[in-house]
mmCIF file of C-alpha atoms in Angstrom:
data_model
loop_
_atom_site.group_PDB
_atom_site.id
_atom_site.type_symbol
_atom_site.label_atom_id
_atom_site.label_comp_id
_atom_site.label_asym_id
_atom_site.label_seq_id
_atom_site.Cartn_x
_atom_site.Cartn_y
_atom_site.Cartn_z
ATOM 1 C CA ALA N 1 6.502 -7.845 15.499
ATOM 2 C CA GLN N 2 6.579 -5.076 12.835
ATOM 3 C CA THR N 3 3.004 -4.183 13.140
ATOM 4 C CA VAL N 4 0.507 -1.314 12.466
ATOM 5 C CA THR N 5 -2.758 -0.940 14.727
ATOM 6 C CA GLN N 6 -5.607 1.172 13.525
ATOM 7 C CA SER N 7 -8.044 0.878 16.482
ATOM 8 C CA GLN N 8 -10.918 2.381 14.873
ATOM 9 C CA PRO N 9 -12.598 0.052 12.122
ATOM 10 C CA GLU N 10 -15.192 2.777 11.371
ATOM 11 C CA MET N 11 -15.850 6.373 11.773
ATOM 12 C CA SER N 12 -18.076 9.227 10.685
ATOM 13 C CA VAL N 13 -17.938 12.821 10.562
ATOM 14 C CA GLN N 14 -20.175 15.601 9.700
ATOM 15 C CA GLU N 15 -19.473 17.346 6.488
ATOM 16 C CA ALA N 16 -17.304 20.304 7.176
ATOM 17 C CA GLU N 17 -16.379 19.253 10.452
ATOM 18 C CA THR N 18 -12.997 17.648 11.581
ATOM 19 C CA VAL N 19 -12.178 13.922 12.184
ATOM 20 C CA THR N 20 -9.004 12.342 13.742
ATOM 21 C CA LEU N 21 -7.926 8.520 12.672
ATOM 22 C CA SER N 22 -5.479 6.959 15.040
ATOM 23 C CA CYS N 23 -2.594 4.760 14.426
ATOM 24 C CA THR N 24 0.053 3.056 16.198
ATOM 25 C CA TYR N 25 3.018 1.106 15.015
ATOM 26 C CA ASP N 26 5.641 -1.065 16.307
ATOM 27 C CA THR N 27 9.205 -1.092 14.999
ATOM 28 C CA SER N 28 12.923 -1.151 15.887
ATOM 29 C CA GLU N 29 13.935 0.615 13.062
ATOM 30 C CA SER N 30 15.338 4.433 13.315
ATOM 31 C CA ASP N 31 14.955 5.632 9.977
ATOM 32 C CA TYR N 32 11.624 5.057 8.080
ATOM 33 C CA TYR N 33 8.781 6.864 6.570
ATOM 34 C CA LEU N 34 4.929 6.684 7.638
ATOM 35 C CA PHE N 35 2.235 7.132 5.475
ATOM 36 C CA TRP N 36 -1.525 7.390 5.273
ATOM 37 C CA TYR N 37 -3.283 6.192 1.978
ATOM 38 C CA LYS N 38 -7.031 6.457 1.036
ATOM 39 C CA GLN N 39 -8.948 3.803 -0.713
ATOM 40 C CA PRO N 40 -11.992 4.758 -2.170
ATOM 41 C CA PRO N 41 -14.679 2.220 -2.769
ATOM 42 C CA SER N 42 -13.291 -0.248 -5.584
ATOM 43 C CA ARG N 43 -10.679 2.451 -6.522
ATOM 44 C CA GLN N 44 -6.971 2.445 -6.425
ATOM 45 C CA MET N 45 -4.943 3.559 -3.290
ATOM 46 C CA ILE N 46 -4.212 7.105 -3.083
ATOM 47 C CA LEU N 47 -1.474 8.726 -1.161
ATOM 48 C CA VAL N 48 -2.841 11.136 1.191
ATOM 49 C CA ILE N 49 0.319 12.519 3.545
ATOM 50 C CA ARG N 50 3.629 11.182 4.421
ATOM 51 C CA GLN N 51 5.944 11.901 7.466
ATOM 52 C CA GLU N 52 9.678 11.186 7.791
ATOM 53 C CA ALA N 53 10.433 9.517 11.198
ATOM 54 C CA TYR N 54 13.522 11.762 11.445
ATOM 55 C CA LYS N 55 11.640 15.046 11.064
ATOM 56 C CA GLN N 56 10.021 16.314 14.152
ATOM 57 C CA GLN N 57 7.572 18.693 12.488
ATOM 58 C CA ASN N 58 4.353 17.339 11.699
ATOM 59 C CA ALA N 59 3.571 16.994 7.864
ATOM 60 C CA THR N 60 0.671 19.095 6.591
ATOM 61 C CA GLU N 61 -1.136 18.765 3.029
ATOM 62 C CA ASN N 62 -4.111 21.164 2.738
ATOM 63 C CA ARG N 63 -7.022 19.889 4.938
ATOM 64 C CA PHE N 64 -4.916 16.507 6.042
ATOM 65 C CA SER N 65 -2.316 16.640 8.981
ATOM 66 C CA VAL N 66 -0.651 14.352 11.147
ATOM 67 C CA ASN N 67 0.209 14.286 14.517
ATOM 68 C CA PHE N 68 3.628 12.118 14.596
ATOM 69 C CA GLN N 69 4.868 11.078 18.291
ATOM 70 C CA LYS N 70 7.780 8.914 17.621
ATOM 71 C CA ALA N 71 8.560 7.831 21.243
ATOM 72 C CA ALA N 72 4.828 6.692 21.530
ATOM 73 C CA LYS N 73 5.049 5.226 17.698
ATOM 74 C CA SER N 74 1.855 7.151 17.354
ATOM 75 C CA PHE N 75 0.710 8.720 13.925
ATOM 76 C CA SER N 76 -2.838 10.213 13.636
ATOM 77 C CA LEU N 77 -4.395 11.705 10.685
ATOM 78 C CA LYS N 78 -6.498 14.824 11.139
ATOM 79 C CA ILE N 79 -9.261 15.833 8.334
ATOM 80 C CA SER N 80 -10.290 19.275 8.685
ATOM 81 C CA ASP N 81 -13.306 20.715 6.732
ATOM 82 C CA SER N 82 -14.497 17.217 5.830
ATOM 83 C CA GLN N 83 -16.085 16.568 2.509
ATOM 84 C CA LEU N 84 -17.855 14.132 0.907
ATOM 85 C CA GLY N 85 -15.146 12.841 -1.425
ATOM 86 C CA ASP N 86 -13.115 12.270 1.889
ATOM 87 C CA ALA N 87 -15.370 9.091 2.370
ATOM 88 C CA ALA N 88 -13.136 6.096 1.955
ATOM 89 C CA MET N 89 -10.946 3.466 3.840
ATOM 90 C CA TYR N 90 -8.116 4.858 5.309
ATOM 91 C CA PHE N 91 -4.829 2.924 5.724
ATOM 92 C CA CYS N 92 -1.940 3.692 8.026
ATOM 93 C CA ALA N 93 1.650 2.286 6.833
ATOM 94 C CA TRP N 94 5.158 2.608 7.769
ATOM 95 C CA GLY N 95 8.233 1.394 5.887
ATOM 96 C CA ALA N 96 11.771 1.796 5.083
ATOM 97 C CA ASN N 97 11.558 -0.265 1.848
ATOM 98 C CA ASN N 98 8.276 -2.368 1.904
ATOM 99 C CA LEU N 99 5.529 -1.058 3.683
ATOM 100 C CA PHE N 100 3.520 -2.431 6.603
ATOM 101 C CA PHE N 101 -0.004 -1.502 6.654
ATOM 102 C CA GLY N 102 -2.700 -1.356 8.949
ATOM 103 C CA THR N 103 -6.198 -2.792 8.816
ATOM 104 C CA GLY N 104 -8.097 0.289 7.758
ATOM 105 C CA THR N 105 -10.284 2.602 9.112
ATOM 106 C CA ARG N 106 -13.575 3.110 6.969
ATOM 107 C CA LEU N 107 -14.858 6.789 7.267
ATOM 108 C CA THR N 108 -18.244 7.901 6.183
ATOM 109 C CA VAL N 109 -18.901 11.352 5.612
ATOM 110 C CA ILE N 110 -22.234 12.673 6.807
ATOM 111 C CA PRO N 111 -24.074 15.097 4.542
ATOM 112 C CA ASP H 1 2.242 10.443 -16.560
ATOM 113 C CA THR H 2 0.043 7.589 -17.043
ATOM 114 C CA GLY H 3 0.376 5.979 -13.415
ATOM 115 C CA VAL H 4 0.843 2.518 -12.600
ATOM 116 C CA SER H 5 -1.268 0.133 -14.933
ATOM 117 C CA GLN H 6 -2.213 -3.777 -13.970
ATOM 118 C CA ASP H 7 -3.328 -6.228 -16.138
ATOM 119 C CA PRO H 8 -5.800 -7.919 -16.329
ATOM 120 C CA ARG H 9 -8.011 -6.032 -13.672
ATOM 121 C CA HIS H 10 -10.033 -9.307 -12.898
ATOM 122 C CA LYS H 11 -9.134 -12.841 -13.170
ATOM 123 C CA ILE H 12 -11.355 -15.817 -12.484
ATOM 124 C CA THR H 13 -9.614 -19.284 -12.677
ATOM 125 C CA LYS H 14 -10.174 -22.766 -11.589
ATOM 126 C CA ARG H 15 -7.906 -24.163 -8.916
ATOM 127 C CA GLY H 16 -4.943 -25.845 -10.053
ATOM 128 C CA GLN H 17 -4.565 -23.527 -13.051
ATOM 129 C CA ASN H 18 -1.576 -21.280 -13.386
ATOM 130 C CA VAL H 19 -2.091 -17.411 -13.709
ATOM 131 C CA THR H 20 0.128 -14.316 -14.478
ATOM 132 C CA PHE H 21 -0.402 -10.802 -13.882
ATOM 133 C CA ARG H 22 1.492 -7.769 -15.385
ATOM 134 C CA CYS H 23 2.177 -4.561 -13.814
ATOM 135 C CA ASP H 24 3.683 -1.512 -15.711
ATOM 136 C CA PRO H 25 5.033 1.243 -13.339
ATOM 137 C CA ILE H 26 5.380 4.895 -13.768
ATOM 138 C CA SER H 27 8.348 5.279 -16.333
ATOM 139 C CA GLU H 28 10.884 6.740 -14.426
ATOM 140 C CA HIS H 29 10.601 4.664 -11.204
ATOM 141 C CA ASN H 30 13.185 2.245 -10.250
ATOM 142 C CA ARG H 31 11.534 0.272 -7.712
ATOM 143 C CA LEU H 32 8.513 -2.081 -8.401
ATOM 144 C CA TYR H 33 6.625 -3.514 -5.345
ATOM 145 C CA TRP H 34 3.886 -6.268 -5.166
ATOM 146 C CA TYR H 35 1.343 -6.740 -2.354
ATOM 147 C CA ARG H 36 -1.697 -8.808 -1.792
ATOM 148 C CA GLN H 37 -4.895 -7.359 -0.182
ATOM 149 C CA THR H 38 -7.485 -9.783 1.147
ATOM 150 C CA LEU H 39 -11.169 -8.566 2.137
ATOM 151 C CA GLY H 40 -10.907 -6.220 5.009
ATOM 152 C CA GLN H 41 -7.367 -6.066 5.492
ATOM 153 C CA GLY H 42 -4.487 -3.861 4.353
ATOM 154 C CA PRO H 43 -2.154 -4.829 1.850
ATOM 155 C CA GLU H 44 0.594 -7.095 2.776
ATOM 156 C CA PHE H 45 3.964 -7.280 1.085
ATOM 157 C CA LEU H 46 4.920 -9.644 -1.231
ATOM 158 C CA THR H 47 8.168 -8.777 -2.997
ATOM 159 C CA TYR H 48 10.256 -5.993 -4.792
ATOM 160 C CA PHE H 49 12.587 -5.173 -7.410
ATOM 161 C CA GLN H 50 15.186 -2.545 -7.806
ATOM 162 C CA ASN H 51 15.644 -2.231 -11.539
ATOM 163 C CA GLU H 52 15.680 -5.733 -12.557
ATOM 164 C CA ALA H 53 16.926 -7.098 -9.104
ATOM 165 C CA GLN H 54 14.570 -8.753 -6.729
ATOM 166 C CA LEU H 55 15.700 -7.486 -3.439
ATOM 167 C CA GLU H 56 13.477 -8.699 -1.059
ATOM 168 C CA LYS H 57 10.588 -11.648 -0.684
ATOM 169 C CA SER H 58 8.143 -11.994 1.938
ATOM 170 C CA ARG H 59 7.583 -15.477 3.792
ATOM 171 C CA LEU H 60 4.186 -14.971 2.004
ATOM 172 C CA LEU H 61 5.685 -15.761 -1.200
ATOM 173 C CA SER H 62 5.389 -19.245 -1.463
ATOM 174 C CA ASP H 63 7.363 -21.514 -3.959
ATOM 175 C CA ARG H 64 4.149 -21.476 -6.203
ATOM 176 C CA PHE H 65 4.662 -17.569 -6.599
ATOM 177 C CA SER H 66 7.164 -15.994 -9.052
ATOM 178 C CA ALA H 67 8.178 -12.443 -9.982
ATOM 179 C CA GLU H 68 10.093 -11.335 -12.682
ATOM 180 C CA ARG H 69 11.025 -7.692 -14.006
ATOM 181 C CA PRO H 70 13.510 -8.663 -16.840
ATOM 182 C CA LYS H 71 14.443 -5.294 -18.339
ATOM 183 C CA GLY H 72 13.800 -3.353 -15.203
ATOM 184 C CA SER H 73 10.602 -2.106 -16.413
ATOM 185 C CA PHE H 74 7.192 -3.919 -16.286
ATOM 186 C CA SER H 75 7.204 -6.562 -13.944
ATOM 187 C CA THR H 76 5.012 -10.159 -13.988
ATOM 188 C CA LEU H 77 3.829 -12.111 -11.178
ATOM 189 C CA GLU H 78 3.023 -15.764 -11.901
ATOM 190 C CA ILE H 79 0.798 -18.018 -9.322
ATOM 191 C CA GLN H 80 1.358 -21.596 -10.129
ATOM 192 C CA ARG H 81 -1.278 -24.472 -9.298
ATOM 193 C CA THR H 82 -3.437 -21.781 -7.747
ATOM 194 C CA GLU H 83 -5.459 -22.518 -4.607
ATOM 195 C CA GLN H 84 -8.643 -20.817 -3.106
ATOM 196 C CA GLY H 85 -6.838 -19.072 -0.742
ATOM 197 C CA ASP H 86 -4.773 -17.173 -3.424
ATOM 198 C CA SER H 87 -7.877 -15.502 -3.899
ATOM 199 C CA ALA H 88 -7.286 -11.775 -3.288
ATOM 200 C CA MET H 89 -6.594 -8.207 -4.928
ATOM 201 C CA TYR H 90 -3.027 -8.138 -6.168
ATOM 202 C CA LEU H 91 -1.392 -4.577 -6.102
ATOM 203 C CA CYS H 92 1.617 -3.378 -7.748
ATOM 204 C CA ALA H 93 3.205 -0.072 -6.545
ATOM 205 C CA SER H 94 6.031 1.636 -7.967
ATOM 206 C CA SER H 95 8.611 4.310 -6.416
ATOM 207 C CA PHE H 96 11.576 6.290 -7.367
ATOM 208 C CA ILE H 97 14.534 6.333 -4.862
ATOM 209 C CA THR H 98 17.878 7.491 -4.697
ATOM 210 C CA GLY H 99 19.194 6.376 -1.211
ATOM 211 C CA PHE H 100 16.122 5.883 0.783
ATOM 212 C CA SER H 101 12.543 4.719 0.652
ATOM 213 C CA TYR H 102 10.068 7.224 -0.807
ATOM 214 C CA GLU H 103 6.231 7.606 -1.445
ATOM 215 C CA GLN H 104 4.971 4.429 -3.269
ATOM 216 C CA TYR H 105 2.269 4.900 -5.869
ATOM 217 C CA PHE H 106 -0.273 2.144 -6.371
ATOM 218 C CA GLY H 107 -2.094 0.698 -9.440
ATOM 219 C CA PRO H 108 -5.457 -0.368 -9.431
ATOM 220 C CA GLY H 109 -5.086 -4.096 -8.593
ATOM 221 C CA THR H 110 -5.976 -7.470 -10.337
ATOM 222 C CA ARG H 111 -8.772 -9.087 -8.336
ATOM 223 C CA LEU H 112 -7.996 -12.588 -8.687
ATOM 224 C CA THR H 113 -10.910 -15.298 -7.719
ATOM 225 C CA VAL H 114 -10.140 -18.977 -7.610
ATOM 226 C CA THR H 115 -12.936 -21.303 -7.889
#
């Protein structure tokens, strides 16, 4: 089954602190991409970061970075220096054409 | 860059009626995707187009669902004889690829409520 598991339905972090959201996936594909999307309340999905499965180097976008472990099929997202605007649902996804999404992690940022 | 747009943003319909949604992708994007998202879940893939060709359809896309992208630009998703289980957010996304999948940009969605 081509599934994505986000085992943390909810997470909270203090403003300016660091938080890590976990994601595991299952696929038999060898070439694919991995993504983290952010969905603020009642707003549209925003791409946070992407990772090519053939690249060993972990992707980084400003305060967002990933820890990609291909053999373990693990793709966690680290948010550093958390800001109030980071509060949202975060979805992990993988795909070669269409995307397969997890059920999301709701992140709360505490002022 | 105006982003992906979807119309309408909200639709309330009675069970058994037909509904049609429209998606306008980012102008230079050649791929267009439809997803469905129910409360508390992540988006689920329905179908995608490359230019005007519909390349893949999910098993979720029953015979009551049909999608078109007639000129390789905007797309429509029609649901015939709506059922209460069709109530969901319908998301459209687009991407530009030359040979392999790339990031997909999502629109704001159309929220369908079937009463």
